[in-house]
Amino acid sequence: MIGIARPLLLLLLPLGAVADAGQPLLQDPPTAQDQIPAGTGVDGALLDFQMIDERLTVPVAVGGRGPYNFIIDTGAERTVISRELAGTLQLAPGGSVNLTSMTERSPVDTVIIPEFAIQSIGDRHTIQAPALLQQNLGAQGLLGIDTLAGHKVAIDFESGRMTVARSARRSSRTPASRDEIVVTARSRYGQLIVTDAYYGSTRIQVVLDTGSQVSMGNGAFRRLVGRRLRGAIQTIKLTSVTGGQAEADYALVPNVHVGNVRFQLLPVAFADVAPFERFGLTRRPALLLGMDALRSFRHVEIDFANREVRFRMPRPGHLPRI
């Protein structure tokens, strides 16, 4: 059995409310040589799907102190801070919320973060954030879409940098360059869902999840793919942000299109994790597109205000690091 580590979606409600979904962490990445064959591709370009456990973070400040490194998690509804950092900063308690993770539903303590700011933007505001163990988060905290709304997230995989900036309304969805592909999306609970996506000729729904190391498909997607999976089906262990564990089938899916982007072979972990139910993505095939797939590109920009995603394709003959 393989284990993989990476924070995914966190969905939280006030204590006593109807349970919402939460997404798992994945632990201990498999090696590329053993698990992901060479020759997977986007639109014909060969890509190197290595499972390198690199966490792209952005600096944030609390009360003028910092910087502290937070992972941008476009699949998370709420910003989260590690218990260790909350203790160091002596943050005041903020009550409890119910957190339904991939493996369990449990009450989680929150803290009040005063003058919280993404350093590249500078605006300060006070938020109430769940406090979880840093070893499960993989960083000092996660930036969720509660703090990303109205902004755009840019990921430059060539330089290994991730940035957040204010988003300006665009009058045109024209690509900025010949190697850029623009994909539109719709918003649900602040989350961007791409509906111009297909497995073969069947439409699927896709959520871009920068907090997930691997892409995950729901049960409907697994049934759609059927026996057309490539390579051996492996079992991986999922560990949630609360430490609970579950299992998923892991295999290569051929012929996935997201807009005009074509994945010849896409590694996918199949499990009916709670985020699919939260976003109403259980009856139709759906995919959480993780960082393993996003690292295939030179540059990815997720624009929440304009509800669009911009992919910059790899240079000819270039094999990006994943």
mmCIF file of C-alpha atoms in Angstrom:
data_model
loop_
_atom_site.group_PDB
_atom_site.id
_atom_site.type_symbol
_atom_site.label_atom_id
_atom_site.label_comp_id
_atom_site.label_asym_id
_atom_site.label_seq_id
_atom_site.Cartn_x
_atom_site.Cartn_y
_atom_site.Cartn_z
ATOM 1 C CA MET A 1 0.000 0.000 0.000
ATOM 2 C CA ILE A 2 1.237 3.468 -0.887
ATOM 3 C CA GLY A 3 0.711 6.558 1.235
ATOM 4 C CA ILE A 4 0.708 10.147 -0.023
ATOM 5 C CA ALA A 5 0.760 13.466 1.883
ATOM 6 C CA ARG A 6 -0.891 16.725 0.938
ATOM 7 C CA PRO A 7 -3.570 18.948 2.462
ATOM 8 C CA LEU A 8 -6.828 19.133 0.564
ATOM 9 C CA LEU A 9 -10.186 20.736 1.174
ATOM 10 C CA LEU A 10 -11.451 21.908 4.572
ATOM 11 C CA LEU A 11 -15.159 22.691 4.902
ATOM 12 C CA LEU A 12 -16.409 23.982 8.236
ATOM 13 C CA LEU A 13 -19.661 25.059 9.889
ATOM 14 C CA PRO A 14 -20.507 26.474 13.328
ATOM 15 C CA LEU A 15 -20.811 23.799 15.984
ATOM 16 C CA GLY A 16 -24.235 22.185 15.822
ATOM 17 C CA ALA A 17 -24.875 23.005 12.168
ATOM 18 C CA VAL A 18 -25.487 20.396 9.497
ATOM 19 C CA ALA A 19 -22.225 18.647 8.728
ATOM 20 C CA ASP A 20 -20.188 19.849 5.752
ATOM 21 C CA ALA A 21 -17.448 18.061 3.915
ATOM 22 C CA GLY A 22 -13.725 17.965 4.522
ATOM 23 C CA GLN A 23 -10.946 16.754 2.325
ATOM 24 C CA PRO A 24 -8.039 14.470 3.196
ATOM 25 C CA LEU A 25 -4.334 14.767 3.433
ATOM 26 C CA LEU A 26 -2.211 12.291 1.530
ATOM 27 C CA GLN A 27 1.043 10.881 2.942
ATOM 28 C CA ASP A 28 4.495 9.634 1.840
ATOM 29 C CA PRO A 29 4.663 10.070 -1.960
ATOM 30 C CA PRO A 30 5.425 7.112 -4.207
ATOM 31 C CA THR A 31 8.518 7.428 -6.367
ATOM 32 C CA ALA A 32 8.044 8.327 -10.005
ATOM 33 C CA GLN A 33 10.092 5.353 -11.149
ATOM 34 C CA ASP A 34 7.893 2.876 -9.312
ATOM 35 C CA GLN A 35 4.457 4.417 -9.681
ATOM 36 C CA ILE A 36 4.090 6.884 -12.569
ATOM 37 C CA PRO A 37 5.351 5.798 -15.997
ATOM 38 C CA ALA A 38 7.067 8.307 -18.240
ATOM 39 C CA GLY A 39 5.215 9.544 -21.273
ATOM 40 C CA THR A 40 2.073 10.991 -19.757
ATOM 41 C CA GLY A 41 1.251 14.138 -21.635
ATOM 42 C CA VAL A 42 -0.710 17.309 -22.114
ATOM 43 C CA ASP A 43 -1.776 17.994 -25.691
ATOM 44 C CA GLY A 44 0.950 15.762 -27.061
ATOM 45 C CA ALA A 45 3.840 17.140 -24.980
ATOM 46 C CA LEU A 46 5.601 14.489 -22.924
ATOM 47 C CA LEU A 47 5.506 15.265 -19.229
ATOM 48 C CA ASP A 48 7.321 13.919 -16.213
ATOM 49 C CA PHE A 49 4.714 13.072 -13.571
ATOM 50 C CA GLN A 50 7.029 12.811 -10.568
ATOM 51 C CA MET A 51 5.528 12.904 -7.101
ATOM 52 C CA ILE A 52 7.892 15.459 -5.565
ATOM 53 C CA ASP A 53 6.641 16.590 -2.178
ATOM 54 C CA GLU A 54 7.273 20.311 -2.659
ATOM 55 C CA ARG A 55 4.906 22.706 -0.955
ATOM 56 C CA LEU A 56 4.552 26.037 -2.742
ATOM 57 C CA THR A 57 3.714 28.646 -0.118
ATOM 58 C CA VAL A 58 3.099 32.375 0.168
ATOM 59 C CA PRO A 59 4.145 34.632 3.077
ATOM 60 C CA VAL A 60 1.463 36.006 5.387
ATOM 61 C CA ALA A 61 1.626 38.306 8.389
ATOM 62 C CA VAL A 62 -0.292 38.359 11.669
ATOM 63 C CA GLY A 63 -0.445 41.645 13.544
ATOM 64 C CA GLY A 64 2.564 42.893 11.624
ATOM 65 C CA ARG A 65 4.597 39.823 12.589
ATOM 66 C CA GLY A 66 5.971 37.282 10.137
ATOM 67 C CA PRO A 67 6.382 36.214 7.463
ATOM 68 C CA TYR A 68 4.735 32.831 8.000
ATOM 69 C CA ASN A 69 4.470 30.330 5.155
ATOM 70 C CA PHE A 70 0.935 29.277 4.203
ATOM 71 C CA ILE A 71 -0.047 26.850 1.444
ATOM 72 C CA ILE A 72 -2.628 28.221 -1.003
ATOM 73 C CA ASP A 73 -5.464 25.699 -1.084
ATOM 74 C CA THR A 74 -8.015 26.584 -3.764
ATOM 75 C CA GLY A 75 -10.039 23.544 -2.688
ATOM 76 C CA ALA A 76 -10.505 24.817 0.884
ATOM 77 C CA GLU A 77 -13.407 26.994 1.973
ATOM 78 C CA ARG A 78 -11.677 28.273 5.099
ATOM 79 C CA THR A 79 -8.219 29.529 6.023
ATOM 80 C CA VAL A 80 -6.526 27.369 8.659
ATOM 81 C CA ILE A 81 -3.605 27.963 11.019
ATOM 82 C CA SER A 82 -1.385 25.419 12.724
ATOM 83 C CA ARG A 83 -1.836 24.948 16.461
ATOM 84 C CA GLU A 84 1.884 25.462 16.903
ATOM 85 C CA LEU A 85 1.881 28.908 15.264
ATOM 86 C CA ALA A 86 -1.320 29.891 17.084
ATOM 87 C CA GLY A 87 0.392 28.995 20.355
ATOM 88 C CA THR A 88 3.540 30.929 19.511
ATOM 89 C CA LEU A 89 1.457 34.009 18.663
ATOM 90 C CA GLN A 90 -0.742 33.463 21.740
ATOM 91 C CA LEU A 91 -3.910 33.862 19.702
ATOM 92 C CA ALA A 92 -7.214 34.103 21.547
ATOM 93 C CA PRO A 93 -9.643 31.148 21.303
ATOM 94 C CA GLY A 94 -12.597 31.596 18.967
ATOM 95 C CA GLY A 95 -14.938 28.752 19.869
ATOM 96 C CA SER A 96 -15.532 25.465 18.069
ATOM 97 C CA VAL A 97 -16.754 24.436 14.632
ATOM 98 C CA ASN A 98 -17.781 21.072 13.284
ATOM 99 C CA LEU A 99 -15.235 19.753 10.821
ATOM 100 C CA THR A 100 -16.249 16.854 8.633
ATOM 101 C CA SER A 101 -13.091 15.456 7.140
ATOM 102 C CA MET A 102 -12.715 12.638 4.668
ATOM 103 C CA THR A 103 -12.652 10.135 7.538
ATOM 104 C CA GLU A 104 -14.716 11.615 10.360
ATOM 105 C CA ARG A 105 -16.857 14.447 11.732
ATOM 106 C CA SER A 106 -15.459 16.116 14.834
ATOM 107 C CA PRO A 107 -15.461 19.444 16.697
ATOM 108 C CA VAL A 108 -12.370 21.578 16.097
ATOM 109 C CA ASP A 109 -11.188 24.573 18.111
ATOM 110 C CA THR A 110 -10.642 27.888 16.350
ATOM 111 C CA VAL A 111 -8.564 30.953 17.129
ATOM 112 C CA ILE A 112 -8.977 34.633 16.314
ATOM 113 C CA ILE A 113 -6.251 35.878 13.973
ATOM 114 C CA PRO A 114 -5.939 39.686 14.235
ATOM 115 C CA GLU A 115 -4.654 41.818 11.365
ATOM 116 C CA PHE A 116 -4.188 38.836 9.075
ATOM 117 C CA ALA A 117 -2.623 39.825 5.756
ATOM 118 C CA ILE A 118 -1.258 38.203 2.634
ATOM 119 C CA GLN A 119 1.988 40.143 2.302
ATOM 120 C CA SER A 120 1.737 40.626 -1.472
ATOM 121 C CA ILE A 121 -1.636 42.368 -1.002
ATOM 122 C CA GLY A 122 -1.276 44.087 2.355
ATOM 123 C CA ASP A 123 -4.931 44.395 3.408
ATOM 124 C CA ARG A 124 -5.367 43.462 7.063
ATOM 125 C CA HIS A 125 -8.469 41.881 8.538
ATOM 126 C CA THR A 126 -9.445 39.695 11.475
ATOM 127 C CA ILE A 127 -10.506 36.107 10.819
ATOM 128 C CA GLN A 128 -11.604 33.111 12.853
ATOM 129 C CA ALA A 129 -9.601 30.093 11.779
ATOM 130 C CA PRO A 130 -9.531 26.434 12.792
ATOM 131 C CA ALA A 131 -6.276 25.419 14.476
ATOM 132 C CA LEU A 132 -4.909 22.012 13.429
ATOM 133 C CA LEU A 133 -1.647 20.158 13.898
ATOM 134 C CA GLN A 134 1.116 21.377 11.613
ATOM 135 C CA GLN A 135 2.261 17.844 10.846
ATOM 136 C CA ASN A 136 -1.133 17.206 9.225
ATOM 137 C CA LEU A 137 -1.258 20.553 7.421
ATOM 138 C CA GLY A 138 2.272 20.342 6.046
ATOM 139 C CA ALA A 139 2.841 24.073 6.652
ATOM 140 C CA GLN A 140 2.164 26.836 9.160
ATOM 141 C CA GLY A 141 -1.285 27.228 7.673
ATOM 142 C CA LEU A 142 -3.543 27.042 4.620
ATOM 143 C CA LEU A 143 -5.078 29.931 2.703
ATOM 144 C CA GLY A 144 -8.656 29.040 1.749
ATOM 145 C CA ILE A 145 -11.033 30.696 -0.674
ATOM 146 C CA ASP A 146 -12.459 32.854 2.143
ATOM 147 C CA THR A 147 -9.284 34.944 1.827
ATOM 148 C CA LEU A 148 -8.810 34.387 -1.921
ATOM 149 C CA ALA A 149 -12.187 35.698 -3.130
ATOM 150 C CA GLY A 150 -11.748 38.639 -5.495
ATOM 151 C CA HIS A 151 -8.129 37.683 -6.119
ATOM 152 C CA LYS A 152 -6.114 35.616 -8.556
ATOM 153 C CA VAL A 153 -3.587 32.922 -7.729
ATOM 154 C CA ALA A 154 -0.621 32.626 -10.066
ATOM 155 C CA ILE A 155 1.666 29.582 -9.979
ATOM 156 C CA ASP A 156 4.955 29.769 -11.875
ATOM 157 C CA PHE A 157 6.347 26.255 -11.942
ATOM 158 C CA GLU A 158 9.556 27.240 -13.708
ATOM 159 C CA SER A 159 10.607 29.518 -10.859
ATOM 160 C CA GLY A 160 8.782 27.525 -8.155
ATOM 161 C CA ARG A 161 6.784 30.558 -6.998
ATOM 162 C CA MET A 162 3.145 31.043 -6.071
ATOM 163 C CA THR A 163 1.657 34.528 -5.703
ATOM 164 C CA VAL A 164 -1.687 36.149 -4.850
ATOM 165 C CA ALA A 165 -2.799 39.481 -6.333
ATOM 166 C CA ARG A 166 -5.962 41.522 -6.635
ATOM 167 C CA SER A 167 -8.031 40.625 -9.666
ATOM 168 C CA ALA A 168 -9.288 43.211 -12.136
ATOM 169 C CA ARG A 169 -12.372 42.592 -14.233
ATOM 170 C CA ARG A 170 -11.414 41.489 -17.743
ATOM 171 C CA SER A 171 -13.336 42.692 -20.782
ATOM 172 C CA SER A 172 -12.008 39.813 -22.893
ATOM 173 C CA ARG A 173 -11.057 36.200 -22.361
ATOM 174 C CA THR A 174 -8.498 36.342 -25.158
ATOM 175 C CA PRO A 175 -5.281 34.420 -24.363
ATOM 176 C CA ALA A 176 -2.350 36.689 -23.541
ATOM 177 C CA SER A 177 -0.011 34.642 -25.728
ATOM 178 C CA ARG A 178 -0.093 31.864 -28.324
ATOM 179 C CA ASP A 179 0.894 29.249 -25.749
ATOM 180 C CA GLU A 180 -1.860 30.205 -23.280
ATOM 181 C CA ILE A 181 -5.202 28.419 -22.964
ATOM 182 C CA VAL A 182 -8.144 30.099 -21.182
ATOM 183 C CA VAL A 183 -10.810 27.933 -19.526
ATOM 184 C CA THR A 184 -13.978 29.432 -18.013
ATOM 185 C CA ALA A 185 -15.662 28.154 -14.853
ATOM 186 C CA ARG A 186 -18.719 28.659 -12.697
ATOM 187 C CA SER A 187 -18.712 29.410 -8.985
ATOM 188 C CA ARG A 188 -20.273 27.340 -6.214
ATOM 189 C CA TYR A 189 -19.649 28.292 -2.580
ATOM 190 C CA GLY A 190 -16.826 30.456 -3.938
ATOM 191 C CA GLN A 191 -15.211 27.436 -5.559
ATOM 192 C CA LEU A 192 -14.496 27.452 -9.302
ATOM 193 C CA ILE A 193 -15.907 24.436 -11.147
ATOM 194 C CA VAL A 194 -14.887 23.879 -14.775
ATOM 195 C CA THR A 195 -17.710 22.312 -16.785
ATOM 196 C CA ASP A 196 -15.976 22.443 -20.184
ATOM 197 C CA ALA A 197 -14.165 19.194 -19.429
ATOM 198 C CA TYR A 198 -14.501 15.689 -20.843
ATOM 199 C CA TYR A 199 -13.431 12.114 -20.457
ATOM 200 C CA GLY A 200 -13.531 10.967 -24.065
ATOM 201 C CA SER A 201 -16.832 12.417 -25.292
ATOM 202 C CA THR A 202 -18.552 12.481 -21.858
ATOM 203 C CA ARG A 203 -18.674 15.758 -19.955
ATOM 204 C CA ILE A 204 -17.121 15.791 -16.481
ATOM 205 C CA GLN A 205 -16.842 18.515 -13.861
ATOM 206 C CA VAL A 206 -13.425 19.637 -12.632
ATOM 207 C CA VAL A 207 -12.305 21.572 -9.555
ATOM 208 C CA LEU A 208 -8.736 22.912 -9.489
ATOM 209 C CA ASP A 209 -7.276 22.025 -6.109
ATOM 210 C CA THR A 210 -3.842 23.500 -5.371
ATOM 211 C CA GLY A 211 -3.890 21.948 -1.916
ATOM 212 C CA SER A 212 -3.955 18.384 -3.241
ATOM 213 C CA GLN A 213 -0.807 16.600 -4.319
ATOM 214 C CA VAL A 214 -2.769 14.119 -6.435
ATOM 215 C CA SER A 215 -5.913 14.385 -8.551
ATOM 216 C CA MET A 216 -8.995 12.630 -7.179
ATOM 217 C CA GLY A 217 -12.038 11.252 -8.992
ATOM 218 C CA ASN A 218 -15.460 10.411 -7.575
ATOM 219 C CA GLY A 219 -17.304 7.108 -7.869
ATOM 220 C CA ALA A 220 -19.252 8.258 -10.939
ATOM 221 C CA PHE A 221 -15.984 9.022 -12.716
ATOM 222 C CA ARG A 222 -14.594 5.626 -11.715
ATOM 223 C CA ARG A 223 -17.645 3.892 -13.192
ATOM 224 C CA LEU A 224 -17.372 5.961 -16.366
ATOM 225 C CA VAL A 225 -13.738 4.969 -16.883
ATOM 226 C CA GLY A 226 -14.557 1.318 -16.125
ATOM 227 C CA ARG A 227 -11.889 -1.067 -17.376
ATOM 228 C CA ARG A 228 -10.106 1.501 -19.492
ATOM 229 C CA LEU A 229 -7.635 2.411 -16.750
ATOM 230 C CA ARG A 230 -3.983 2.053 -17.760
ATOM 231 C CA GLY A 231 -1.396 0.209 -15.703
ATOM 232 C CA ALA A 232 -1.891 -1.561 -12.393
ATOM 233 C CA ILE A 233 -4.517 -0.293 -9.960
ATOM 234 C CA GLN A 234 -2.809 0.438 -6.659
ATOM 235 C CA THR A 235 -4.148 1.191 -3.202
ATOM 236 C CA ILE A 236 -3.059 4.398 -1.483
ATOM 237 C CA LYS A 237 -3.736 5.508 2.062
ATOM 238 C CA LEU A 238 -5.418 8.858 2.678
ATOM 239 C CA THR A 239 -4.850 10.629 5.981
ATOM 240 C CA SER A 240 -7.277 13.411 6.881
ATOM 241 C CA VAL A 241 -6.409 16.687 8.592
ATOM 242 C CA THR A 242 -7.698 15.179 11.835
ATOM 243 C CA GLY A 243 -5.434 12.131 11.520
ATOM 244 C CA GLY A 244 -8.085 9.642 10.381
ATOM 245 C CA GLN A 245 -7.275 7.301 7.506
ATOM 246 C CA ALA A 246 -9.017 5.803 4.483
ATOM 247 C CA GLU A 247 -8.015 4.102 1.238
ATOM 248 C CA ALA A 248 -8.342 4.934 -2.468
ATOM 249 C CA ASP A 249 -7.661 3.193 -5.776
ATOM 250 C CA TYR A 250 -4.885 4.866 -7.765
ATOM 251 C CA ALA A 251 -4.411 4.423 -11.518
ATOM 252 C CA LEU A 252 -3.828 6.187 -14.846
ATOM 253 C CA VAL A 253 -6.824 7.578 -16.758
ATOM 254 C CA PRO A 254 -6.452 8.190 -20.510
ATOM 255 C CA ASN A 255 -7.924 10.923 -22.662
ATOM 256 C CA VAL A 256 -9.016 13.640 -20.200
ATOM 257 C CA HIS A 257 -9.750 17.119 -21.612
ATOM 258 C CA VAL A 258 -10.039 20.328 -19.566
ATOM 259 C CA GLY A 259 -11.031 23.017 -22.034
ATOM 260 C CA ASN A 260 -8.500 22.712 -24.841
ATOM 261 C CA VAL A 261 -5.990 21.008 -22.556
ATOM 262 C CA ARG A 262 -5.618 17.298 -23.242
ATOM 263 C CA PHE A 263 -4.077 14.861 -20.751
ATOM 264 C CA GLN A 264 -2.994 11.696 -22.526
ATOM 265 C CA LEU A 265 -2.623 9.867 -19.208
ATOM 266 C CA LEU A 266 -3.655 11.395 -15.892
ATOM 267 C CA PRO A 267 -2.868 9.748 -12.524
ATOM 268 C CA VAL A 268 -6.080 9.731 -10.448
ATOM 269 C CA ALA A 269 -6.967 8.481 -6.956
ATOM 270 C CA PHE A 270 -10.593 7.307 -6.810
ATOM 271 C CA ALA A 271 -12.597 7.801 -3.618
ATOM 272 C CA ASP A 272 -15.991 9.309 -2.813
ATOM 273 C CA VAL A 273 -14.516 11.897 -0.443
ATOM 274 C CA ALA A 274 -16.893 14.372 1.145
ATOM 275 C CA PRO A 275 -15.993 17.445 -0.983
ATOM 276 C CA PHE A 276 -17.806 15.879 -3.930
ATOM 277 C CA GLU A 277 -21.024 15.763 -1.902
ATOM 278 C CA ARG A 278 -20.492 19.291 -0.568
ATOM 279 C CA PHE A 279 -20.281 20.748 -4.069
ATOM 280 C CA GLY A 280 -23.082 18.606 -5.492
ATOM 281 C CA LEU A 281 -20.662 16.507 -7.541
ATOM 282 C CA THR A 282 -21.719 12.979 -6.656
ATOM 283 C CA ARG A 283 -24.172 11.970 -9.404
ATOM 284 C CA ARG A 284 -22.070 13.105 -12.355
ATOM 285 C CA PRO A 285 -18.406 12.269 -13.027
ATOM 286 C CA ALA A 286 -16.153 14.770 -11.273
ATOM 287 C CA LEU A 287 -12.450 15.326 -10.736
ATOM 288 C CA LEU A 288 -10.390 17.326 -8.245
ATOM 289 C CA LEU A 289 -7.401 18.334 -10.375
ATOM 290 C CA GLY A 290 -4.386 18.316 -8.082
ATOM 291 C CA MET A 291 -0.871 19.701 -8.187
ATOM 292 C CA ASP A 292 0.502 16.614 -9.956
ATOM 293 C CA ALA A 293 -1.473 17.638 -13.049
ATOM 294 C CA LEU A 294 -1.048 21.403 -12.628
ATOM 295 C CA ARG A 295 2.732 21.025 -12.462
ATOM 296 C CA SER A 296 2.588 19.883 -16.069
ATOM 297 C CA PHE A 297 2.356 23.519 -17.159
ATOM 298 C CA ARG A 298 4.792 26.415 -17.107
ATOM 299 C CA HIS A 299 2.270 28.698 -15.461
ATOM 300 C CA VAL A 300 -1.273 28.413 -14.082
ATOM 301 C CA GLU A 301 -3.448 31.377 -13.090
ATOM 302 C CA ILE A 302 -6.705 30.852 -11.183
ATOM 303 C CA ASP A 303 -8.800 34.025 -11.276
ATOM 304 C CA PHE A 304 -11.720 33.915 -8.841
ATOM 305 C CA ALA A 305 -13.194 37.309 -9.795
ATOM 306 C CA ASN A 306 -13.296 36.534 -13.526
ATOM 307 C CA ARG A 307 -14.140 32.846 -13.040
ATOM 308 C CA GLU A 308 -11.428 31.654 -15.359
ATOM 309 C CA VAL A 309 -8.252 29.596 -15.383
ATOM 310 C CA ARG A 310 -5.281 30.312 -17.647
ATOM 311 C CA PHE A 311 -2.813 27.543 -18.516
ATOM 312 C CA ARG A 312 0.538 28.320 -20.162
ATOM 313 C CA MET A 313 1.770 25.291 -22.035
ATOM 314 C CA PRO A 314 5.283 23.834 -21.675
ATOM 315 C CA ARG A 315 7.948 25.005 -24.094
ATOM 316 C CA PRO A 316 8.575 22.578 -26.999
ATOM 317 C CA GLY A 317 10.766 19.729 -25.804
ATOM 318 C CA HIS A 318 10.633 20.923 -22.189
ATOM 319 C CA LEU A 319 9.809 18.450 -19.420
ATOM 320 C CA PRO A 320 8.562 20.434 -16.414
ATOM 321 C CA ARG A 321 9.316 19.337 -12.873
ATOM 322 C CA ILE A 322 6.312 17.940 -11.022
#
